Tab-separated table of C-alpha atoms in Angstrom:
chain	number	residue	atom	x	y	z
A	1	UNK	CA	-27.946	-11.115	12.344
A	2	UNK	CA	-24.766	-13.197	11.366
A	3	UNK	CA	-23.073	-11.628	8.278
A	4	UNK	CA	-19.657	-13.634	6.359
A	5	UNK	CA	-16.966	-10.846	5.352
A	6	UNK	CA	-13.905	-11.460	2.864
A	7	UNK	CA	-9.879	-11.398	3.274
A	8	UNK	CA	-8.681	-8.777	2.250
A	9	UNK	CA	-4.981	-10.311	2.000
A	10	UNK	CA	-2.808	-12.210	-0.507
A	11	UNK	CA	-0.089	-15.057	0.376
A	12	UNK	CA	2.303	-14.521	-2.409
A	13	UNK	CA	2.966	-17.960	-4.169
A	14	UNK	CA	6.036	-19.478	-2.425
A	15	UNK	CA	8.835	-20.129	-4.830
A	16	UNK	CA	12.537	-22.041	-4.365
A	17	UNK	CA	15.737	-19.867	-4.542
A	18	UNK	CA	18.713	-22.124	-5.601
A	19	UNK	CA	21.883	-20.541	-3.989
A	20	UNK	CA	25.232	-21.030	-4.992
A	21	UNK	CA	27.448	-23.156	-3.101
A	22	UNK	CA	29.766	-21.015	-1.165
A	23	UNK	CA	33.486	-22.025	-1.464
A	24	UNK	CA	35.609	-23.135	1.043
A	25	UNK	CA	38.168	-20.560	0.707
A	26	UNK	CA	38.653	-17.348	-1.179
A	27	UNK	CA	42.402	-17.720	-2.455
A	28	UNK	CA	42.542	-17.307	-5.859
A	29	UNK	CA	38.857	-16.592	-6.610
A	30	UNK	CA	37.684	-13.502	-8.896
A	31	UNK	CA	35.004	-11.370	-6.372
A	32	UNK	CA	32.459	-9.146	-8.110
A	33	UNK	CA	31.512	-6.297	-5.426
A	34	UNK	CA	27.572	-4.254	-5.949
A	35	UNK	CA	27.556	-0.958	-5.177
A	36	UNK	CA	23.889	0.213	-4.908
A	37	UNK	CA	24.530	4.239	-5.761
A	38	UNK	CA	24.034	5.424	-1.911
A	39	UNK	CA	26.630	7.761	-0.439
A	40	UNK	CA	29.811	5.542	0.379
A	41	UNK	CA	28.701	2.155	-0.456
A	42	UNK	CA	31.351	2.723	-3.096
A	43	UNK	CA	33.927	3.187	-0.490
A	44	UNK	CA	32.749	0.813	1.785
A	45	UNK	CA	32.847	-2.320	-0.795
A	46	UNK	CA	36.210	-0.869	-1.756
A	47	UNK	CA	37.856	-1.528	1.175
A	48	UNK	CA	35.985	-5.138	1.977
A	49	UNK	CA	37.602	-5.857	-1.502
A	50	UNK	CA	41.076	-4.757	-0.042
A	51	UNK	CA	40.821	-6.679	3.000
A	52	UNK	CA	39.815	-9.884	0.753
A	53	UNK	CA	43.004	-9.520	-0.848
A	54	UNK	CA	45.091	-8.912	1.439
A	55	UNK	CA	43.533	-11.011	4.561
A	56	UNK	CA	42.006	-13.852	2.396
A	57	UNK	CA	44.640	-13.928	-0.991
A	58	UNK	CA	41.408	-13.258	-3.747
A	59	UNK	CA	42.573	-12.743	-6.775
A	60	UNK	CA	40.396	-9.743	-8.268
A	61	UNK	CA	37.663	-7.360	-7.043
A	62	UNK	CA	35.460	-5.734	-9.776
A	63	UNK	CA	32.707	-2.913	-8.790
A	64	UNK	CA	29.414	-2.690	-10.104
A	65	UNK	CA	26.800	-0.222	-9.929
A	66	UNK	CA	23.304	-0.621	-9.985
A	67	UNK	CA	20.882	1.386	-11.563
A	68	UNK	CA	19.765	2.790	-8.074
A	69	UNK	CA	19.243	1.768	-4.630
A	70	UNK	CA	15.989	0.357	-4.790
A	71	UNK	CA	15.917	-1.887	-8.042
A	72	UNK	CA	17.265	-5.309	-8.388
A	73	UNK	CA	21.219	-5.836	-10.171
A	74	UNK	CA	19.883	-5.650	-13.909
A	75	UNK	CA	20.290	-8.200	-16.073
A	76	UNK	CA	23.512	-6.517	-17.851
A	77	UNK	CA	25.280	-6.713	-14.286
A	78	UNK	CA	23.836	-10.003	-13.637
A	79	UNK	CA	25.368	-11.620	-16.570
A	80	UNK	CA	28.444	-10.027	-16.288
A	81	UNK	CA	28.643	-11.257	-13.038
A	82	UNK	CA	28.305	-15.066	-13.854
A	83	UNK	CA	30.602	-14.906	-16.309
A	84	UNK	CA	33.286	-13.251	-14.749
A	85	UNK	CA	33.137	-13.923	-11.026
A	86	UNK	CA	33.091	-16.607	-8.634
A	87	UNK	CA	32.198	-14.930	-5.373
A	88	UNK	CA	30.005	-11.552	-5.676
A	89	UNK	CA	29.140	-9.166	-2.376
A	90	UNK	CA	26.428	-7.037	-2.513
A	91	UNK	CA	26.311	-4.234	-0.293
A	92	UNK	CA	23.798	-1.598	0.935
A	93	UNK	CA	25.366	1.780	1.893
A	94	UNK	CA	23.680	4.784	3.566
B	1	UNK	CA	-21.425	-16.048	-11.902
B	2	UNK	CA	-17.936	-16.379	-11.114
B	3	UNK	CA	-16.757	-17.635	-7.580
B	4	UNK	CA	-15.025	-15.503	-5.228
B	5	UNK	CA	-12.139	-17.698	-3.916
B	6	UNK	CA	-11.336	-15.276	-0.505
B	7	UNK	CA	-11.374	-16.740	2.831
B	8	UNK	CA	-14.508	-15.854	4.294
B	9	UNK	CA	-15.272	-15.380	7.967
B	10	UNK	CA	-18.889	-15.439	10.134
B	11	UNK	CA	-19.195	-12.868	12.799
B	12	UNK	CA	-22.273	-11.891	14.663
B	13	UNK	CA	-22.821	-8.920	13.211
B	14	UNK	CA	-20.747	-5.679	11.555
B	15	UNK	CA	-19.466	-4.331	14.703
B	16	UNK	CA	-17.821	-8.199	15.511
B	17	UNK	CA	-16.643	-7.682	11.694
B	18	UNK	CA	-15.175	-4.488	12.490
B	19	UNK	CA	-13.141	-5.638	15.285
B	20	UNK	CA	-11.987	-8.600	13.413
B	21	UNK	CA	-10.604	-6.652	10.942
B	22	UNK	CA	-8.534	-4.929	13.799
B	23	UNK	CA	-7.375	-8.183	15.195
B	24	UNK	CA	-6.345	-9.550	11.679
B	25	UNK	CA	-4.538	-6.660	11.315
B	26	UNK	CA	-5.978	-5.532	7.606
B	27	UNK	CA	-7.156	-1.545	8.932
B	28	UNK	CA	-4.911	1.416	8.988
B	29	UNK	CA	-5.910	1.985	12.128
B	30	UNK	CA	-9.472	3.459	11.165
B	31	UNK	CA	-12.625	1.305	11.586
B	32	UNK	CA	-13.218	-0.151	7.859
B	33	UNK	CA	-16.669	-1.183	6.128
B	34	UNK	CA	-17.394	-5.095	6.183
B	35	UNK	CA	-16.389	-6.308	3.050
B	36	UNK	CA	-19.610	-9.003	2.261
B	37	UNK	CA	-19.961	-10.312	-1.153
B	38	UNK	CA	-22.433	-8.193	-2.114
B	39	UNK	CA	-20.889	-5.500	-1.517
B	40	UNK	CA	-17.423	-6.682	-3.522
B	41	UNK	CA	-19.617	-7.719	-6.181
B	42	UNK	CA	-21.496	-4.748	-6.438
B	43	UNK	CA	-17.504	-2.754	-6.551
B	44	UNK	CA	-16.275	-5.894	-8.915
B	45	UNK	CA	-19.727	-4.995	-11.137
B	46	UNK	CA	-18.669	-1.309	-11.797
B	47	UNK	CA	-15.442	-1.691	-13.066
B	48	UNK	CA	-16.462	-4.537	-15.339
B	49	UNK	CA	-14.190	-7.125	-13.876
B	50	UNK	CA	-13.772	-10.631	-13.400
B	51	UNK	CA	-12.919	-11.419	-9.899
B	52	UNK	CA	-9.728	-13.410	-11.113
B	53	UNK	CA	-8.671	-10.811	-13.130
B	54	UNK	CA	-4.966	-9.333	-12.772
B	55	UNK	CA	-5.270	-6.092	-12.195
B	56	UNK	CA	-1.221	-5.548	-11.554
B	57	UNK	CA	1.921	-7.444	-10.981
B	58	UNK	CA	4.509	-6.247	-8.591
B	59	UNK	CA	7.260	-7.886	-9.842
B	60	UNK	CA	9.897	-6.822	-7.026
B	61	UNK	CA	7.645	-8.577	-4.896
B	62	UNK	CA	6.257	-11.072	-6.944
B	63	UNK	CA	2.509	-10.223	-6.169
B	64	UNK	CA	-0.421	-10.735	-8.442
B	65	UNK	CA	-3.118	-7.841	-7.607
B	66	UNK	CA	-6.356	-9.513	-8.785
B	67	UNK	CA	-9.513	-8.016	-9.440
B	68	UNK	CA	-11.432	-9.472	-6.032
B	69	UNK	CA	-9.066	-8.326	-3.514
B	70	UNK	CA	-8.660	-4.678	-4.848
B	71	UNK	CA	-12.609	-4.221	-4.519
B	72	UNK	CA	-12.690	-6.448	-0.747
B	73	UNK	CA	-10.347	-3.457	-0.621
B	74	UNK	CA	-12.507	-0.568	-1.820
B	75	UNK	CA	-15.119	-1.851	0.421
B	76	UNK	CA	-13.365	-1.738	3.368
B	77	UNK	CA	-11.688	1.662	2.546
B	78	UNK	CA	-15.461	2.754	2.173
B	79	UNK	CA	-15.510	3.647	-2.088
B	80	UNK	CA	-19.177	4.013	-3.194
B	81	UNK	CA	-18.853	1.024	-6.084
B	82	UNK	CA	-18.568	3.825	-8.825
B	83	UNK	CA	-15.244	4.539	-7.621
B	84	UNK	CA	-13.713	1.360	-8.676
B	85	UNK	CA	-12.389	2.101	-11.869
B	86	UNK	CA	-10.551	4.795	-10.717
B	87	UNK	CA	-8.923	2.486	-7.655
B	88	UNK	CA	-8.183	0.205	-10.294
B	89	UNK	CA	-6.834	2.747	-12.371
B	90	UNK	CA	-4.409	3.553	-9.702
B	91	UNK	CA	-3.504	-0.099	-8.757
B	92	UNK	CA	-2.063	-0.300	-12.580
B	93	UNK	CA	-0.390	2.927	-12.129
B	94	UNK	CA	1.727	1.829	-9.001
B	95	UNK	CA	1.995	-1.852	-10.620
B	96	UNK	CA	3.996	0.003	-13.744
B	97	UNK	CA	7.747	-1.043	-13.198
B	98	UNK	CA	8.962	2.620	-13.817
B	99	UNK	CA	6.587	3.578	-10.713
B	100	UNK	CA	9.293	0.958	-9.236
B	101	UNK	CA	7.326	0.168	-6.475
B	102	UNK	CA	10.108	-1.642	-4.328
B	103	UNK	CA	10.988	1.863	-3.907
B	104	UNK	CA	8.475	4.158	-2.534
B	105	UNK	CA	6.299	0.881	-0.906
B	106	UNK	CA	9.061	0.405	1.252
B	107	UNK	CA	11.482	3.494	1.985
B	108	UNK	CA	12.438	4.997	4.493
B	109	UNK	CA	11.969	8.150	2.868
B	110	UNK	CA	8.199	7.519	3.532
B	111	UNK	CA	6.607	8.034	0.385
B	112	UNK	CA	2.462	8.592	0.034
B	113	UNK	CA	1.155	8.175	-3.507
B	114	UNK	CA	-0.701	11.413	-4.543
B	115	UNK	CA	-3.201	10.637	-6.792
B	116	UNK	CA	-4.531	13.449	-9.470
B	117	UNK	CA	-7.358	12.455	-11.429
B	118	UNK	CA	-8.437	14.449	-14.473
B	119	UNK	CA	-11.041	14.264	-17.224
B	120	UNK	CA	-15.118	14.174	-16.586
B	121	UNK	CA	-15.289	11.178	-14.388
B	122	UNK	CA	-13.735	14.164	-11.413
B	123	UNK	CA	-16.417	15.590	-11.438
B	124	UNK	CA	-19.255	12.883	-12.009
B	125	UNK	CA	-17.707	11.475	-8.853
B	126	UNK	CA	-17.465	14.997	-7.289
B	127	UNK	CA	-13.545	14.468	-6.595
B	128	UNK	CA	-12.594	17.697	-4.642
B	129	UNK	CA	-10.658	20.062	-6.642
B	130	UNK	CA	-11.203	23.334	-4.849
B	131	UNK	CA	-11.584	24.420	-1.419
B	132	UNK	CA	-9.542	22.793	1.319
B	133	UNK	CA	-8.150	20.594	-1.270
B	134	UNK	CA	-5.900	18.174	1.108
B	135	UNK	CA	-8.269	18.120	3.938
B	136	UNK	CA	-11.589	16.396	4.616
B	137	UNK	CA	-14.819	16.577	3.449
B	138	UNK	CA	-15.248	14.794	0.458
B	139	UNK	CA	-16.006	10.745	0.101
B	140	UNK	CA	-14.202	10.460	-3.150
B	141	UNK	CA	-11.232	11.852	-2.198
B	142	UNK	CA	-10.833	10.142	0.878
B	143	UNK	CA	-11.804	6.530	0.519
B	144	UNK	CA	-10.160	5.876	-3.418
B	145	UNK	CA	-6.714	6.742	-1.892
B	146	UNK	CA	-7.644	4.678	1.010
B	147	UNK	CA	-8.278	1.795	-1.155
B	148	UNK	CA	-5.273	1.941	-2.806
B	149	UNK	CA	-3.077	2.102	0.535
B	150	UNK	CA	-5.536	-0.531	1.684
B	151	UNK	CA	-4.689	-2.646	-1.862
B	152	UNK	CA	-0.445	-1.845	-0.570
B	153	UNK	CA	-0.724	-3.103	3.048
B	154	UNK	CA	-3.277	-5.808	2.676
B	155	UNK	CA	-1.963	-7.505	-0.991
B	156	UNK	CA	1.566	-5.910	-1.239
B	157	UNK	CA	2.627	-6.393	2.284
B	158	UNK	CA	3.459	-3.008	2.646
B	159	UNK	CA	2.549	-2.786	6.577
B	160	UNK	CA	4.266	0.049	8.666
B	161	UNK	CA	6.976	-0.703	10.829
B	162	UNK	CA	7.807	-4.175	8.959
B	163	UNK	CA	8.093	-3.601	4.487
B	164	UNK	CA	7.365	-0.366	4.726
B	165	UNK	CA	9.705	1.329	6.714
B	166	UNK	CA	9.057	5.188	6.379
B	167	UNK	CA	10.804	7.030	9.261
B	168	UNK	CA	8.686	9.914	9.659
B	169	UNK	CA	6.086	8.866	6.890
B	170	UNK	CA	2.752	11.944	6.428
B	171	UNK	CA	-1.009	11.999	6.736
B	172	UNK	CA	-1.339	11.725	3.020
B	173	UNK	CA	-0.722	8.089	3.607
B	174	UNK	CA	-3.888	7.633	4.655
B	175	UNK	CA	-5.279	9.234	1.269
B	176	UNK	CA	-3.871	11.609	-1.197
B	177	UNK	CA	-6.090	12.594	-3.543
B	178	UNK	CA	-6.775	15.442	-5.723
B	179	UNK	CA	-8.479	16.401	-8.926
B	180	UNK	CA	-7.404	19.377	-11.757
B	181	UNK	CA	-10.045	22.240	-11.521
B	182	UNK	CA	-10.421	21.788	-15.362
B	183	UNK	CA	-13.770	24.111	-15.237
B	184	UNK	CA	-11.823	27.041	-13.868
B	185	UNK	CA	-8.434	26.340	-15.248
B	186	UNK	CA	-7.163	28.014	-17.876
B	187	UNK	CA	-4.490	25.821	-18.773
B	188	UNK	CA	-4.188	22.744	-20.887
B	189	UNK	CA	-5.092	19.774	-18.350
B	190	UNK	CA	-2.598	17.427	-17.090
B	191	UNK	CA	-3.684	14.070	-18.789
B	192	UNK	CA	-3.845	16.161	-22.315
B	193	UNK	CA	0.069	17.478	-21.401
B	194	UNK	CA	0.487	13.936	-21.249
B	195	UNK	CA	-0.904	12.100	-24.164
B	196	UNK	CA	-4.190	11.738	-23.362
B	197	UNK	CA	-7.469	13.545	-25.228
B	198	UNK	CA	-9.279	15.547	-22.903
B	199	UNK	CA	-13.108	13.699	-22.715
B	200	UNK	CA	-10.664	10.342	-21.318
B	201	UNK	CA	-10.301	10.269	-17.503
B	202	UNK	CA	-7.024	9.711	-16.075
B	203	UNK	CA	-5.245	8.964	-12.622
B	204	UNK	CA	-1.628	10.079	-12.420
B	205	UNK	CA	0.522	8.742	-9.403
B	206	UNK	CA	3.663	9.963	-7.924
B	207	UNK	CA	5.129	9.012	-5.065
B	208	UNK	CA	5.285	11.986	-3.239
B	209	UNK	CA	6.138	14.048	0.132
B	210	UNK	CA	3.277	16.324	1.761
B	211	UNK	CA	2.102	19.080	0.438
B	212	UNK	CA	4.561	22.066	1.152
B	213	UNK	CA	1.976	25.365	1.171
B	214	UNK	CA	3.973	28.676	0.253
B	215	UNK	CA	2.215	32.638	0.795
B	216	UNK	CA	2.205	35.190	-2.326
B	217	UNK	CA	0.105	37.899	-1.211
B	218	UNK	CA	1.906	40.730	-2.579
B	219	UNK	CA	2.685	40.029	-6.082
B	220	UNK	CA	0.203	40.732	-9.269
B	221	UNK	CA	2.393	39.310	-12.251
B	222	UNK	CA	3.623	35.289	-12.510
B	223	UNK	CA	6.578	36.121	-12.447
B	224	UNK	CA	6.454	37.405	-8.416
B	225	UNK	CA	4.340	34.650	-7.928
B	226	UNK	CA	6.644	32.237	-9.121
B	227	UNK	CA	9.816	33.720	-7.619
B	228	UNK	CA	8.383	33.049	-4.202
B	229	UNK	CA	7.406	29.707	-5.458
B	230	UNK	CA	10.678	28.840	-6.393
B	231	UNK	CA	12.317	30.159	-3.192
B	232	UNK	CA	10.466	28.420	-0.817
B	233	UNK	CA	10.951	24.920	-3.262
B	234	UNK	CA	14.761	25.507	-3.671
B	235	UNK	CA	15.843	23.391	-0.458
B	236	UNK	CA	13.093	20.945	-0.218
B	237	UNK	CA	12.449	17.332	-0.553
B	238	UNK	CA	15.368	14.920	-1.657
B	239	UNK	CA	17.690	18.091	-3.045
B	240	UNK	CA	20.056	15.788	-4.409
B	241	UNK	CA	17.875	13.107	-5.798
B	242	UNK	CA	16.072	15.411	-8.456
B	243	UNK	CA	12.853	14.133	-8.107
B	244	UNK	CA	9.464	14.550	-9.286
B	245	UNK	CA	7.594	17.626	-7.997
B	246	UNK	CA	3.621	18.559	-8.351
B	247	UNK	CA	2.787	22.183	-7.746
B	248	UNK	CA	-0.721	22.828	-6.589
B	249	UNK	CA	-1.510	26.371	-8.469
B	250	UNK	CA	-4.803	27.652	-6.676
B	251	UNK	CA	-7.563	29.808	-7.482
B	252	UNK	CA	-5.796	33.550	-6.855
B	253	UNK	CA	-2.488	32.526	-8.036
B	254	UNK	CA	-3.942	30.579	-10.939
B	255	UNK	CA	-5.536	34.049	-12.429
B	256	UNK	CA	-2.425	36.123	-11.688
B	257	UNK	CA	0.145	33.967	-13.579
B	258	UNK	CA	-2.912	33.207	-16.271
B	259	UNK	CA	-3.409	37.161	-16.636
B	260	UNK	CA	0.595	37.206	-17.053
B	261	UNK	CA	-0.225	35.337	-20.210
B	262	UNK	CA	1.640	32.480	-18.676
B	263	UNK	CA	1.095	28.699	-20.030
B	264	UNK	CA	2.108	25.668	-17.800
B	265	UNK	CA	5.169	24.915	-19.796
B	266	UNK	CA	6.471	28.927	-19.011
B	267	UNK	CA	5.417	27.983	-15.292
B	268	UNK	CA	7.705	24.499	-15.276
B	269	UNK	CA	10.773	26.412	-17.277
B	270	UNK	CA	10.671	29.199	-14.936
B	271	UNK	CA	10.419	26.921	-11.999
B	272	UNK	CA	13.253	24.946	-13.186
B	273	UNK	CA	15.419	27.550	-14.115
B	274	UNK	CA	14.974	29.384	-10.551
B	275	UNK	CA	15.236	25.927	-8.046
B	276	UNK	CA	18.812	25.593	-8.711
B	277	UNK	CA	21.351	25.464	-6.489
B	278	UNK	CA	25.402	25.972	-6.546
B	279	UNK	CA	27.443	23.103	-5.350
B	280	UNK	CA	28.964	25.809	-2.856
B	281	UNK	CA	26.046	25.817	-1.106
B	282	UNK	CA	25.060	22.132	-1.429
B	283	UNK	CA	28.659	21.280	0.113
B	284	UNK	CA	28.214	23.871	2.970
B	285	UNK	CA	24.834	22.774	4.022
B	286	UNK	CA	25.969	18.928	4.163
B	287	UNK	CA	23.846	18.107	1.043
B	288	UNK	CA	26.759	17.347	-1.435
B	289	UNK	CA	29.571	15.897	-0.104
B	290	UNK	CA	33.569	17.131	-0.405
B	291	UNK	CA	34.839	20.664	-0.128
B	292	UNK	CA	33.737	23.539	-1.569
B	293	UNK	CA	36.130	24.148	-5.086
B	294	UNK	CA	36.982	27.246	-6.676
B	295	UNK	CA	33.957	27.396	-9.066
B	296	UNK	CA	31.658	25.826	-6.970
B	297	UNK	CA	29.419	29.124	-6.679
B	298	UNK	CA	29.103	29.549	-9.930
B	299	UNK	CA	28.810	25.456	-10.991
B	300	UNK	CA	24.699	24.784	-10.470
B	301	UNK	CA	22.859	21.723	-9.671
B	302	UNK	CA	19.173	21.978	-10.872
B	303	UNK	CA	16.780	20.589	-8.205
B	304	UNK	CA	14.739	18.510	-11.002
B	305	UNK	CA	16.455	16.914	-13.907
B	306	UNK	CA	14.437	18.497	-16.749
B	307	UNK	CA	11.656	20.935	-16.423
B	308	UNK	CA	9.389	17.875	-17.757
B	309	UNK	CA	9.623	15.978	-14.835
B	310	UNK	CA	7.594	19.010	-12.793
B	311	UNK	CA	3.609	18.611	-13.155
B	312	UNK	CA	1.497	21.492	-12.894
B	313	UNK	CA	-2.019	21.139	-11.728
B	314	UNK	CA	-4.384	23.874	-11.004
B	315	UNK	CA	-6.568	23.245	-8.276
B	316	UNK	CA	-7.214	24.774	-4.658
B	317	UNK	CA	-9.700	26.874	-3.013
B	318	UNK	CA	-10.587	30.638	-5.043
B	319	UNK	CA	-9.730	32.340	-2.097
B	320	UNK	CA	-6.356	32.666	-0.005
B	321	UNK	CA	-2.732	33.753	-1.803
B	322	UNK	CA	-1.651	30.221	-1.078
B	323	UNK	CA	-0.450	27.371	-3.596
B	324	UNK	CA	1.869	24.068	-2.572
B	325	UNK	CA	4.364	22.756	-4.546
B	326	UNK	CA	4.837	18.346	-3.672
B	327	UNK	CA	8.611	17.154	-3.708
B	328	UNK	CA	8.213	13.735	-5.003
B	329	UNK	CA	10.294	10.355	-3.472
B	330	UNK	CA	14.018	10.141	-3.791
B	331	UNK	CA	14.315	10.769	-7.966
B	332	UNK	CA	12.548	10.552	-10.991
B	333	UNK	CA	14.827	7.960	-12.380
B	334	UNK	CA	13.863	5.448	-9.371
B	335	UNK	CA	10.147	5.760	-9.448
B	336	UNK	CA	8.526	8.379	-12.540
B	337	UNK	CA	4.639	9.713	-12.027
B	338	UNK	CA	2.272	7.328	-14.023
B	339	UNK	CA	-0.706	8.303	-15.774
B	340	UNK	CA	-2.867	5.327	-17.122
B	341	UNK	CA	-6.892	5.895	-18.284
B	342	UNK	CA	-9.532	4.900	-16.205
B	343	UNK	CA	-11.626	2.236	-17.831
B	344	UNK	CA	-15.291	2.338	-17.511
């Protein structure tokens, strides 16, 4: 006998993320670098901030830390961020 | 009667519905139960719940958990319908943002979530708490931690190999679950430690490692007991995240730390004081990094941040000078053990 079963599953509602536009160049521009607590990410995002200086004439690199690896930049960082930067990398070390 | 909006599919008969859910990809690899719509409705009935009902919302991952798919779920995982409310129970435990779920749903570090369920629904629903504790046997234990990795893969997206990406991962994946021994124990339960009144039913969840099994079978005081404990637990798990851990206190070892006169707050301070380790021989093992300093053998790290974050639960077989202490995922601070009441 025929028999009708359910899905299981869930399509998570789409939703549109508005980037910033990137800018053409980096000279002059303030760049915000997220460290996300793992060994060396610290290091790592120190010297991308170096060479972004030096190789691409930014003006300032801040470092941020995030709570821990696996949550999102919190809200503190976030707003810090968008009032104080123009260019931000995030970075995952491990 | 409210409508159940889930795709729905016609196969010839449970054995074509079996397969299909192989093909679609929505097992863990074992054969699961057809989930018809009397059977979620009869798992939907139990708990009480509308089908549209939000039962949690991941946030990381922006994921509504209703009602309806956590008991197509339970059906599938093969949860007798009065084992709903506990599956629920756990679905809002792991939907909690300090459970973090981003976290242990997707590490590397290959999280399972033990689930510990106290109060009088364990045993109405004859949730193993003694003998071969971790292993199989019971229907309880098996299918409601089923359900709830069921619930991860098939609603969260959690699906091995793709968002979650444990490297080793452990059986308890499959199903971790336990219940106290609150008949035999003679220590206040875990959901009363807590906050909770002892005649409520509870499911605490912690993402958590396997279950590491340590020998005593010399000692007659808690403190011998213990010392072992605490040697075998001293390198384990994430040493440098200070994590959650569970320890498993069974039936032998539960007598001969409770003739000690020994409480479960004694157990966790002695346990904490005992797993610590000097940052000499973190930095010589490769676990801290930088040189080893003068001072470093006498400068301690503890392995858990405060003796609070260790839960004790007494349960295990009488028999056997065994117990198991459970290192929990990466650190308490990134995902904390959640207790919330099962509803019934």
């Amino acid at each position: 006998m025929s028999m009708e079963i359910l899905e299981p599953t869930t399509t998570a509602a789409t939703q549109v993320i508005a980037y910033a536009a990137r800018p053409a160049a980096l000279a002059g521009k303030r760049v915000a670098l997220v460290e996300n607590t793992k060994f060396n990410s610290d290091k790592l995002l120190q010297r991308i901030g170096e060479l972004l200086k030096t190789e691409y004439g930014a003006a300032e690199c801040t470092m941020y830390r995030k709570h821990n690896a696996s949550v999102p930049a919190h809200q503190e960082i976030i707003e810090a961020i968008r009032t104080s930067a123009d260019v931000m990398v995030a970075g995952v070390g491990d | 009667m409210a409508t159940l909006t889930s795709t729905r599919y016609r196969v010839d008969d449970a054995a074509a519905a079996i397969d299909l859910c192989f093909e679609k990809g929505w097992t863990d690899g074992l054969p699961v139960v057809p989930p018809t719509e009397a059977a979620v409705r009869a798992m939907l009935d139990a708990a009480r719940l509308a089908p549209d009902a939000q039962v949690a919302y991941i946030r990381d991952r922006a994921v509504a958990i209703t009602a309806e798919k956590v008991a197509i779920n339970a059906v599938m995982a093969g949860c007798m319908p009065e084992y709903m409310p506990v599956v629920v129970a756990a679905v809002e435990g792991i939907g909690d943002p300090r459970w973090g779920y981003h976290g242990p749903g997707t590490s590397t570090g290959g999280a399972a979530v033990l689930l510990i369920v106290n109060g009088p629904i364990a045993r109405e629903l004859d949730i193993n708490a003694g003998d071969n504790l971790f292993g199989p046997g019971w229907r309880a234990n098996l299918t409601i931690g089923r359900a709830l990795r069921l619930v991860m893969r098939n609603v969260c997206g959690s699906l091995p190999g793709l968002l979650d990406r444990g490297t080793v991962g452990h059986p308890g994946k499959l199903s971790y679950v336990i219940a106290e021994n609150e008949s035999e124990s003679p220590w206040t339960p875990l959901h009363v430690e807590r906050g909770f009144r002892p005649e409520q039913s509870t499911v605490t969840v912690m993402a958590a490692e396997a279950p590491h099994q340590f020998y005593n079978q010399l000692s007659n005081t808690a403190e011998g007991v213990l010392t072992t404990l605490a040697d075998n637990m001293r390198i384990s798990g994430n040493v440098m995240g200070q994590p959650h851990y569970c320890l498993v206190i069974a039936g032998e070892h539960m007598r001969t730390i409770a003739a000690s006169g020994w409480d479960k707050k004694r157990i966790r301070q002695f346990v904490w004081d005992n797993t610590q380790n000097s940052h000499a021989h973190l930095k010589r093992t490769q676990r801290m990094s930088g040189a080893v300093e003068a001072g470093d053998e006498q400068k301690m790290r503890p392995l858990v941040a405060s003796p609070d974050d260790i839960l004790v639960v007494a349960a295990g077989g009488r028999a056997g000078a065994f117990s198991c202490f459970i290192p929990g995922w990466s650190s308490a601070k990134s995902s904390a053990a959640i207790t919330k009441e099962i509803k019934r």
